[in-house]
Amino acid sequence: MEPVVQFDHVTKNYGSQVAVDDLNLSIEAGKFVTLLGPSGCGKSTSLRMLGGFEMPTSGRILLSGKDVTRVPPNKRNVNIVFQDYALFPHMNVAKNIAFGLELKGLDNKSIHRRVSELLELVQLQDYANRLPNELSGGQRQRVALMRALAPDPDVLLLDEPLSALDAKLRQQMQIELKAIQEKTGKTFMFVTHDQEEALTMSDTIVVMNNGRIEQMGDPSTLYGRPGSVFVANFIGETNLLRSTVLGAEGNLTALDWNGITIKADQGGLSPKAGEHLYVVLRPESIHCSATEPTSGNRIKGKIRQRVFKGNHTSLAVEVGDGAVLNTLVHPGDVAQLAGDDIWVGWKPETATVIPDRHAHR
Amino acid sequence: MRSLFSDAPRVTLTAIYWAFIFYLLLPLTLMMAMSFKDANFVAFPIGEWTLDWYAKVLQDKQFLEACLYSIMIAAATTLAATVLGVWIAMLIVAEGIKGQVIIFALACLPAVVPGMISAISLRIFISTIDMPTGTAAIILGHTVHAVPFVVVMALTRLRSMPGNLVDAARDLGADSFVAFLRVTLPYLGPALFGGMIFCVLLSIDDFVRTFFLGGYRPTLPMLIFAKVQGGMSPEINAMATLVLVVTAAVGLYAEYLTRRARTR
């Protein structure tokens, strides 16, 4: 199937600064795709280029197979949900949503039908005559979403739309956004710097850094098998163990970490003995116990810090000389870890190795 | 310890404030009081009170015509100044236009040039281009004077406008002109309304420019001036009082409306 959006060698410079660097990206129709990265990584610029508000310095952007690189925003079949919603303050909710429909030249009856249909989708039927400043943050968010969906765009672009909401509402809206995406079957292109948002909603996450794609994949792949130190650090909490390869053992690799021999999944690499690699070990993969585990990687350590987090307690465990592993313990298991001397262990296949880019320089 | 002297600055300030208010209001009060005097001379004491002068003013054809003429000029001035002012303000906030500071400075200049200088130069200008004195010349002069006020008011509002409102309109299919009409202009609404009322009051009040640019048909200030030349009479007081009350009411109402719109 033809991708609905294609970035074809797109580069955007601001003076000597490169915002987007030779971006190649295809997005399949009907998917929830998230561009994830720190501020200044080029994700918002990419979105604005697709919306028509920025012109690429070079390269082409295709929308449903047509080259739209030089097409002005009002002639492209994409709509944006802006970060601060940009609702028209002098128009009520219904008028805001109808704006794009009127400009499409629809007759009043169809406009009315479409508006009430959309209001129903987000349960705002009773708010049609309210002005934007008479709505709560979450309601404004929904109106902005419906206004952008109303003209039936090929792709809906969302520019960090949840960042203005408080934590609780943000989680609610994540679920609602995903539900609306599934219900409407629209292609959503979502931009965020919040890895949790990306993991919750996306079919595909595109991690960007310095104007380039760092890694692209579905959430569980990115979380479980990060392709680089940057991705491992950016998505979720992680322990990065810089280790030296000792040799392969089947699918596993034996490594030396601070004088301790550990095993980890090869993660698609074929490590050679003596090579420096990072082992990615998620806190929740580590099991803590008072007695020595019988199998897998195991190290004796001392608890240096306990932080109560409600549904879990996170521990900083010192192992060997100065090295610290961050891990977490569920409430039921805290009691047996009264003393500071504990064992930490993990199954070798839950840890994976990633290349150490700096070693090659 | 508090003493009489530690209170002195505060007491002095308060006294100066009230003295100023008194000084400000006394001439107006006197003018209004005299308009009710049942005698031909503007002087104390006021023996009998009457509303006759008002009845006379309201039947005075000259006065009513001058009022109408002033209002017509004010309306034309306001229309022209608003269109020009908004256009200049849009230029100043637009991206990618050079010399915006210079445009702003030039647009504001007429507000600070002394009325006399402005009037003389306008008179020289219209005679250079062979424009006759009269209505068109007056409107031209008043417009030049009113534009800066519209520019400043529109600019203030434009600068507080969220940048992506226009982007959102464009994104939803509006070209630049439709976006301006349907989003920018309504957003400017309250500021424009205030600016327009200001234009009306400036134009009705203007004497110097009108005097230099006008023809034989008198505007309201010119008529009052001519009447004062012929000697003071309570009729003039009644006329001035009427003008004062109406303009004050319009100004206050405009302020009330813009305030309400701003808090919305």
XYZ file of C-alpha atoms in Angstrom:
625
model
C 0.000 0.000 0.000
C 1.150 3.489 -0.779
C 2.267 5.464 2.272
C 0.113 8.484 3.064
C 3.074 10.659 4.017
C 6.566 10.525 2.596
C 9.538 12.656 3.535
C 12.034 12.240 0.736
C 15.542 13.448 1.656
C 14.098 16.478 3.433
C 16.575 18.944 4.902
C 15.752 22.215 6.651
C 18.391 24.778 7.544
C 17.973 27.949 9.547
C 21.058 29.898 8.516
C 23.940 27.645 9.360
C 21.855 25.605 11.764
C 20.523 22.283 10.546
C 17.071 21.634 12.016
C 16.186 18.588 9.956
C 18.959 16.595 8.341
C 18.139 14.416 5.302
C 14.922 12.997 6.707
C 13.455 9.938 5.007
C 10.221 8.750 6.499
C 7.175 6.903 5.208
C 3.957 6.750 7.167
C 1.307 4.145 6.491
C -2.339 5.163 6.408
C -4.372 4.612 9.562
C -1.414 4.502 11.915
C -0.681 6.474 15.037
C 2.863 7.639 14.477
C 4.796 9.621 17.074
C 7.843 11.759 16.466
C 9.677 11.628 19.762
C 12.749 13.553 20.781
C 14.188 16.295 22.962
C 13.450 19.923 22.122
C 15.389 21.078 19.087
C 15.597 17.607 17.569
C 13.651 18.663 14.481
C 10.356 16.950 15.264
C 8.240 20.118 15.317
C 9.971 21.502 12.235
C 9.149 18.277 10.384
C 5.523 18.596 11.423
C 5.346 22.242 10.368
C 6.890 21.361 7.018
C 4.193 18.759 6.483
C 1.578 21.338 7.524
C 2.987 23.797 4.979
C 4.223 26.407 7.453
C 7.899 25.796 6.761
C 9.530 25.220 3.418
C 12.177 22.480 3.236
C 15.619 23.721 2.177
C 15.870 20.647 0.001
C 13.994 17.416 -0.576
C 10.353 16.593 -1.256
C 7.293 15.936 0.842
C 4.595 13.702 -0.628
C 1.048 13.529 0.647
C -1.032 10.629 -0.649
C 1.470 10.285 -3.477
C 1.324 13.944 -4.542
C 4.249 16.315 -4.172
C 3.082 19.061 -1.797
C 6.478 20.570 -1.000
C 5.512 24.009 -2.375
C 1.760 23.877 -1.726
C 0.488 26.523 0.767
C -1.108 25.279 4.021
C -4.674 26.104 2.967
C -4.371 23.886 -0.104
C -3.086 20.787 1.706
C -5.335 18.141 3.076
C -3.685 18.016 6.492
C -4.818 19.688 9.691
C -2.940 20.581 12.837
C -3.906 20.465 16.478
C -1.740 23.247 17.871
C 0.119 23.123 21.131
C -2.007 25.817 22.761
C -5.043 24.805 20.662
C -5.318 28.159 18.833
C -9.101 28.107 19.105
C -10.669 31.249 17.667
C -11.605 33.192 20.819
C -14.526 35.056 19.246
C -16.258 31.963 17.867
C -18.208 29.450 19.895
C -17.399 25.753 19.871
C -19.679 24.912 16.960
C -18.368 27.811 14.855
C -14.777 26.801 15.574
C -15.431 23.275 14.378
C -17.420 24.498 11.381
C -14.638 26.852 10.234
C -12.800 24.351 8.054
C -16.073 22.920 6.721
C -17.337 26.340 5.637
C -14.111 27.015 3.777
C -14.502 23.678 2.037
C -17.769 25.032 0.679
C -20.119 22.559 2.329
C -23.782 23.522 2.609
C -25.209 24.527 5.989
C -27.079 21.298 6.490
C -24.040 19.062 6.039
C -21.956 21.385 8.185
C -24.503 21.188 10.962
C -24.690 17.418 10.717
C -20.909 16.994 10.744
C -20.451 19.370 13.692
C -23.008 17.599 15.866
C -21.558 14.243 14.879
C -18.090 15.368 16.005
C -19.376 16.984 19.196
C -21.070 13.729 20.023
C -17.822 11.840 19.489
C -16.262 13.749 22.390
C -19.487 14.242 24.402
C -19.530 18.012 24.058
C -23.051 18.306 22.592
C -24.115 20.628 25.409
C -21.186 22.970 24.857
C -21.809 23.928 21.221
C -22.612 27.548 22.113
C -19.836 28.109 24.619
C -16.870 30.337 23.864
C -13.414 28.751 24.174
C -12.566 30.646 27.360
C -15.647 29.165 29.015
C -14.215 25.668 28.627
C -11.777 23.660 30.721
C -8.374 22.692 29.358
C -9.487 19.193 28.476
C -12.602 20.460 26.700
C -10.587 22.957 24.670
C -8.280 20.137 23.731
C -11.214 18.101 22.441
C -12.632 21.028 20.494
C -9.240 21.685 18.870
C -9.059 18.016 17.938
C -12.544 18.011 16.431
C -11.916 21.251 14.554
C -8.871 19.678 12.942
C -10.684 16.416 12.208
C -13.769 18.112 10.771
C -12.505 18.718 7.204
C -11.529 15.040 6.979
C -7.750 15.465 6.476
C -5.487 12.774 5.029
C -3.293 13.135 8.098
C -3.962 14.770 11.435
C -0.920 16.500 12.896
C -0.693 16.970 16.640
C 1.969 19.336 17.963
C 2.535 18.466 21.639
C -1.172 19.006 22.296
C -1.146 17.517 25.783
C 1.696 19.535 27.254
C -0.571 22.217 28.714
C -2.669 19.738 30.694
C -2.015 18.486 34.217
C -0.698 14.958 34.707
C -3.997 13.241 35.457
C -5.867 14.850 32.576
C -2.964 14.117 30.273
C -3.242 10.392 30.959
C -6.980 10.508 30.360
C -6.511 12.366 27.102
C -3.874 9.875 25.924
C -6.404 7.082 26.152
C -9.110 9.221 24.567
C -6.861 10.314 21.698
C -5.938 6.727 20.944
C -9.593 5.709 21.080
C -10.587 8.498 18.686
C -7.786 7.534 16.343
C -8.973 3.939 16.287
C -12.607 4.939 15.891
C -11.967 7.310 12.988
C -9.219 5.246 11.361
C -7.304 8.460 10.593
C -3.561 8.687 10.296
C -2.261 10.608 13.311
C 1.168 12.161 13.378
C 1.917 13.133 16.941
C 4.885 15.172 18.108
C 6.077 14.995 21.702
C 9.101 15.018 23.952
C 7.283 12.848 26.499
C 8.317 9.218 26.108
C 5.413 8.016 28.215
C 2.896 9.621 25.847
C 4.684 8.052 22.918
C 4.694 4.579 24.470
C 1.028 4.773 25.480
C -0.497 5.808 22.176
C 1.723 4.990 19.238
C 1.702 2.231 16.678
C 5.083 3.460 15.561
C 7.548 5.690 17.356
C 10.152 7.649 15.434
C 12.887 8.740 17.803
C 14.641 11.846 16.513
C 17.878 13.453 17.618
C 19.818 16.308 16.022
C 17.524 16.423 13.025
C 17.922 12.743 12.217
C 15.975 9.580 12.884
C 17.712 7.723 15.690
C 15.441 4.685 15.630
C 11.982 3.797 14.430
C 9.772 0.968 15.546
C 6.813 -0.119 17.619
C 6.862 0.851 21.323
C 7.769 -2.565 22.708
C 10.707 -2.946 20.328
C 12.033 0.498 21.169
C 11.686 -0.179 24.858
C 12.983 -3.729 24.831
C 15.625 -3.443 22.125
C 16.830 0.155 21.926
C 19.278 0.583 19.066
C 21.463 3.211 20.648
C 22.476 4.701 23.960
C 20.393 7.777 23.120
C 17.218 5.749 22.625
C 17.872 3.625 25.694
C 18.290 6.746 27.809
C 15.394 8.637 26.276
C 12.780 5.928 26.564
C 12.159 4.718 30.078
C 14.509 4.363 33.005
C 17.554 2.309 32.319
C 20.854 1.002 33.607
C 23.623 1.244 31.035
C 26.525 -1.032 31.831
C 29.639 -0.318 29.814
C 31.206 -3.732 29.374
C 33.886 -5.604 27.451
C 32.951 -8.619 25.378
C 34.458 -11.909 26.532
C 32.855 -14.179 23.955
C 29.627 -15.582 22.546
C 27.610 -18.320 24.190
C 24.813 -19.320 21.831
C 22.405 -16.372 21.570
C 24.031 -14.771 24.570
C 27.229 -12.834 24.994
C 29.440 -13.050 28.006
C 30.774 -9.681 29.075
C 32.995 -8.265 31.712
C 31.468 -5.373 33.663
C 33.671 -3.878 36.372
C 35.318 -7.243 36.896
C 32.017 -9.064 37.122
C 31.092 -11.530 34.410
C 27.542 -11.064 33.122
C 25.568 -12.431 30.202
C 23.209 -10.556 27.933
C 21.221 -11.021 24.725
C 23.193 -10.217 21.563
C 20.410 -8.003 20.277
C 21.170 -8.758 16.615
C 24.818 -7.733 16.905
C 27.690 -10.138 16.549
C 30.066 -8.878 19.207
C 33.743 -9.750 19.011
C 35.860 -10.474 22.036
C 37.529 -7.353 23.425
C 34.911 -4.994 21.942
C 33.336 -2.386 24.198
C 29.529 -2.464 24.377
C 26.722 -1.195 26.545
C 24.364 -3.568 28.256
C 20.847 -2.156 28.617
C 19.216 -3.377 31.766
C 15.775 -2.049 32.715
C 15.161 -1.587 36.469
C 12.109 -3.836 36.398
C 14.152 -6.721 34.931
C 16.269 -6.863 38.045
C 15.081 -9.107 40.823
C 16.191 -8.378 44.372
C 16.356 -11.034 47.036
C 17.889 -11.616 50.435
C 19.399 -14.945 49.379
C 21.497 -15.784 46.361
C 19.413 -16.593 43.246
C 20.059 -20.014 41.758
C 20.425 -19.044 38.098
C 21.070 -16.108 35.735
C 23.249 -13.090 36.387
C 23.640 -12.426 40.080
C 25.638 -9.903 42.053
C 25.869 -9.170 45.736
C 25.241 -5.533 46.613
C 24.363 -2.970 49.221
C 21.241 -0.781 49.195
C 22.393 2.837 49.104
C 19.047 4.568 48.680
C 15.378 3.682 48.933
C 12.739 5.943 47.427
C 9.092 5.180 48.057
C 7.063 5.766 44.870
C 3.641 4.484 45.892
C 3.146 1.435 43.732
C 6.814 0.519 44.015
C 9.973 1.397 45.866
C 12.989 2.250 43.804
C 16.352 1.159 45.091
C 19.852 2.230 44.237
C 22.053 -0.804 44.824
C 25.821 -0.482 44.960
C 27.572 -3.465 43.443
C 31.323 -3.835 43.237
C 33.375 -0.702 43.600
C 31.092 2.310 43.228
C 28.913 0.985 40.384
C 25.222 1.487 41.070
C 22.238 -0.396 39.629
C 18.809 1.211 39.795
C 16.034 -1.225 40.396
C 12.532 -1.357 41.768
C 10.752 -3.543 44.256
C 7.028 -4.144 44.556
C 5.402 -3.411 47.911
C 4.986 -7.073 48.846
C 8.691 -7.766 48.471
C 10.038 -4.812 50.439
C 9.675 -6.524 53.844
C 12.232 -9.256 53.090
C 14.824 -6.636 52.125
C 15.118 -5.150 55.590
C 18.896 -5.374 55.659
C 21.139 -3.453 53.321
C 22.952 -6.520 52.018
C 21.026 -8.051 49.147
C 21.426 -9.986 45.948
C 20.440 -8.562 42.622
C 19.855 -10.870 39.698
C 18.374 -10.887 36.221
C 17.725 -13.322 33.426
C 20.381 -12.856 30.694
C 17.765 -12.589 27.924
C 16.103 -9.563 29.568
C 19.240 -7.499 29.058
C 20.465 -6.562 25.607
C 23.652 -5.124 24.210
C 23.915 -1.981 22.106
C 26.958 -0.598 20.356
C 29.087 2.020 22.044
C 29.295 4.661 19.329
C 31.954 6.650 21.100
C 34.310 3.658 21.064
C 34.607 3.901 17.280
C 35.678 7.523 17.223
C 6.723 58.912 66.865
C 4.171 60.392 64.534
C 4.176 64.127 64.416
C 2.465 66.729 62.345
C 5.590 66.955 60.225
C 5.793 63.278 59.291
C 2.291 63.603 57.851
C 3.196 66.746 55.959
C 4.133 65.165 52.599
C 0.916 63.168 52.484
C -1.242 66.112 53.477
C 0.467 68.363 50.950
C -0.004 65.825 48.164
C -3.666 65.406 48.991
C -4.150 69.165 49.070
C -2.426 69.603 45.713
C -4.564 66.826 44.245
C -7.825 68.443 45.338
C -6.638 71.872 44.277
C -5.947 70.440 40.845
C -9.367 68.789 40.613
C -10.986 72.048 41.668
C -8.988 73.992 39.078
C -9.943 71.422 36.423
C -13.648 71.400 37.158
C -14.274 75.023 38.068
C -14.345 76.458 34.512
C -16.590 73.626 33.316
C -18.927 74.081 36.262
C -19.112 77.807 35.692
C -19.831 77.291 32.021
C -22.609 74.852 32.768
C -24.090 77.048 35.515
C -24.234 80.097 33.244
C -26.148 78.149 30.611
C -29.095 78.068 33.005
C -29.024 81.797 33.743
C -32.099 83.786 32.819
C -30.295 86.916 31.607
C -28.257 88.034 28.614
C -24.976 88.562 30.426
C -22.543 85.868 31.412
C -21.739 87.059 34.933
C -22.621 86.510 38.558
C -24.997 86.665 40.320
C -27.437 84.232 38.750
C -30.817 85.590 39.718
C -33.350 83.497 37.804
C -32.809 79.977 36.366
C -34.116 78.880 32.970
C -33.889 76.235 30.256
C -34.703 78.748 27.530
C -31.158 78.857 26.192
C -31.290 75.124 25.532
C -34.588 75.451 23.702
C -33.047 78.212 21.618
C -29.935 76.186 20.801
C -31.966 73.173 19.755
C -33.993 75.332 17.370
C -30.897 77.039 15.995
C -30.580 75.830 12.385
C -26.980 77.004 12.147
C -26.044 74.953 15.201
C -27.807 71.813 13.994
C -26.221 72.099 10.558
C -22.777 72.548 12.054
C -23.371 69.492 14.248
C -24.375 67.413 11.255
C -21.393 68.630 9.235
C -18.989 67.804 12.068
C -20.483 64.342 12.472
C -20.209 63.677 8.746
C -16.556 64.708 8.703
C -15.896 62.622 11.819
C -17.491 59.560 10.214
C -15.463 59.885 7.016
C -12.274 60.531 8.999
C -12.879 57.519 11.210
C -13.465 55.221 8.256
C -10.335 56.361 6.432
C -8.138 56.416 9.544
C -9.261 52.946 10.629
C -8.543 51.333 7.272
C -5.151 53.050 7.012
C -4.259 52.481 10.657
C -5.015 48.762 10.632
C -3.149 48.349 7.381
C -0.061 50.081 8.776
C -0.268 48.077 12.024
C -0.413 44.836 10.011
C 2.667 45.950 8.065
C 4.521 46.638 11.282
C 3.865 43.203 12.785
C 4.266 41.291 9.515
C 7.303 39.094 9.101
C 9.936 39.772 6.516
C 9.284 43.461 5.951
C 12.227 45.806 6.339
C 12.184 49.224 7.984
C 9.326 48.436 10.359
C 10.732 50.821 12.943
C 10.749 53.598 10.359
C 7.167 52.824 9.308
C 6.132 52.977 12.957
C 7.944 56.258 13.564
C 6.437 57.854 10.454
C 2.961 56.606 11.334
C 3.184 58.114 14.819
C 4.699 61.424 13.768
C 1.390 63.249 13.089
C 0.340 62.670 16.690
C 3.290 64.634 18.070
C 3.686 67.373 15.450
C 2.133 70.590 16.863
C -1.344 71.138 15.438
C -0.387 74.561 14.104
C 2.608 73.234 12.115
C 0.565 70.328 10.860
C -2.231 72.668 9.763
C 0.074 75.056 7.923
C 1.914 72.278 6.118
C -1.374 70.631 5.121
C -2.627 73.960 3.789
C 0.553 74.389 1.740
C 0.224 70.808 0.556
C -3.361 71.109 -0.678
C -2.656 74.324 -2.516
C 0.374 72.687 -4.166
C -1.787 69.885 -5.520
C -4.558 72.362 -6.408
C -7.002 70.852 -3.988
C -9.701 73.317 -2.936
C -10.254 74.006 0.762
C -13.407 72.449 2.118
C -14.803 69.103 3.147
C -12.282 66.845 1.400
C -9.326 68.839 2.688
C -10.684 68.795 6.244
C -11.184 65.028 6.106
C -7.648 64.620 4.788
C -6.225 66.720 7.619
C -8.230 64.972 10.337
C -7.303 61.543 8.964
C -3.580 62.294 9.052
C -3.993 63.307 12.669
C -6.124 60.289 13.674
C -4.134 57.478 12.003
C -1.402 57.252 14.696
C -3.967 56.578 17.404
C -5.525 53.729 15.433
C -2.062 52.314 14.665
C -1.014 52.271 18.306
C -4.269 50.731 19.528
C -4.326 48.095 16.786
C -0.645 47.294 17.339
C -1.092 46.709 21.050
C -3.883 44.269 20.367
C -2.092 42.566 17.467
C 0.991 41.988 19.601
C -1.106 40.203 22.216
C -2.651 37.949 19.575
C -1.529 34.307 19.786
C 0.688 33.796 16.739
C -0.876 30.561 15.663
C -4.478 31.813 15.375
C -3.780 32.879 11.817
C -1.813 29.667 11.232
C -4.835 27.698 12.428
C -7.112 29.548 10.016
C -4.684 28.957 7.148
C -4.402 25.322 8.131
C -8.176 24.937 7.968
C -8.273 26.219 4.408
C -8.382 30.017 4.635
C -6.171 32.095 2.336
C -4.435 35.114 3.892
C -7.304 37.479 3.131
C -10.024 35.236 4.551
C -7.856 34.606 7.610
C -7.540 38.370 8.100
C -11.272 38.963 7.694
C -12.486 36.090 9.820
C -9.829 35.843 12.521
C -7.551 38.887 12.778
C -10.236 41.535 12.331
C -12.668 40.097 14.908
C -9.752 39.703 17.313
C -8.912 43.390 16.817
C -12.572 44.291 17.383
C -12.523 45.865 20.863
C -9.296 47.788 20.206
C -10.638 49.025 16.878
C -13.865 50.159 18.442
C -11.955 52.150 21.036
C -9.725 53.588 18.332
C -12.721 54.583 16.203
C -14.432 56.401 19.047
C -11.159 58.204 19.657
C -11.026 59.202 15.977
C -14.568 60.587 16.174
C -13.783 62.665 19.258
C -10.481 63.926 17.809
C -12.199 64.999 14.617
C -15.157 66.718 16.268
C -12.816 68.525 18.643
C -10.328 69.658 16.005
C -10.165 73.400 15.466
C -6.759 74.393 14.100
C -6.645 72.008 11.121
C -10.274 72.721 10.284
C -9.640 76.444 10.459
C -6.789 76.237 7.955
C -8.373 73.711 5.618
C -12.043 74.596 5.833
C -14.249 76.453 3.398
C -17.225 78.616 4.253
C -19.290 75.906 5.863
C -18.531 75.940 9.627
C -17.950 72.851 11.711
C -19.124 72.914 15.312
C -15.932 74.331 16.897
C -15.736 76.956 14.128
C -19.338 77.990 14.697
C -18.812 78.316 18.433
C -15.632 80.290 17.805
C -17.502 82.641 15.472
C -20.266 83.118 18.019
C -17.795 83.855 20.804
C -16.270 86.571 18.566
C -19.706 88.167 18.468
C -19.807 88.393 22.268
C -20.497 85.883 25.045
C -24.062 84.868 25.698
C -25.567 82.021 27.754
C -26.625 80.470 24.441
C -22.986 79.605 23.732
C -22.733 78.103 27.221
C -25.726 75.927 26.523
C -24.224 74.837 23.211
C -20.877 73.961 24.796
C -22.574 72.141 27.647
C -24.503 70.001 25.174
C -21.321 69.139 23.286
C -19.512 68.363 26.528
C -22.225 66.036 27.821
C -22.601 64.152 24.534
C -18.863 63.657 23.923
C -18.242 62.641 27.546
C -21.071 60.110 27.336
C -19.727 58.654 24.093
C -16.176 58.459 25.491
C -17.266 56.780 28.722
C -19.495 54.319 26.899
C -16.638 53.368 24.565
C -14.326 52.862 27.514
C -16.940 50.679 29.185
C -17.412 48.548 26.058
C -13.689 48.023 25.431
C -13.139 47.152 29.063
C -15.890 44.556 28.924
C -14.520 43.089 25.713
C -11.021 42.977 27.174
C -12.064 41.006 30.223
C -13.945 38.511 28.096
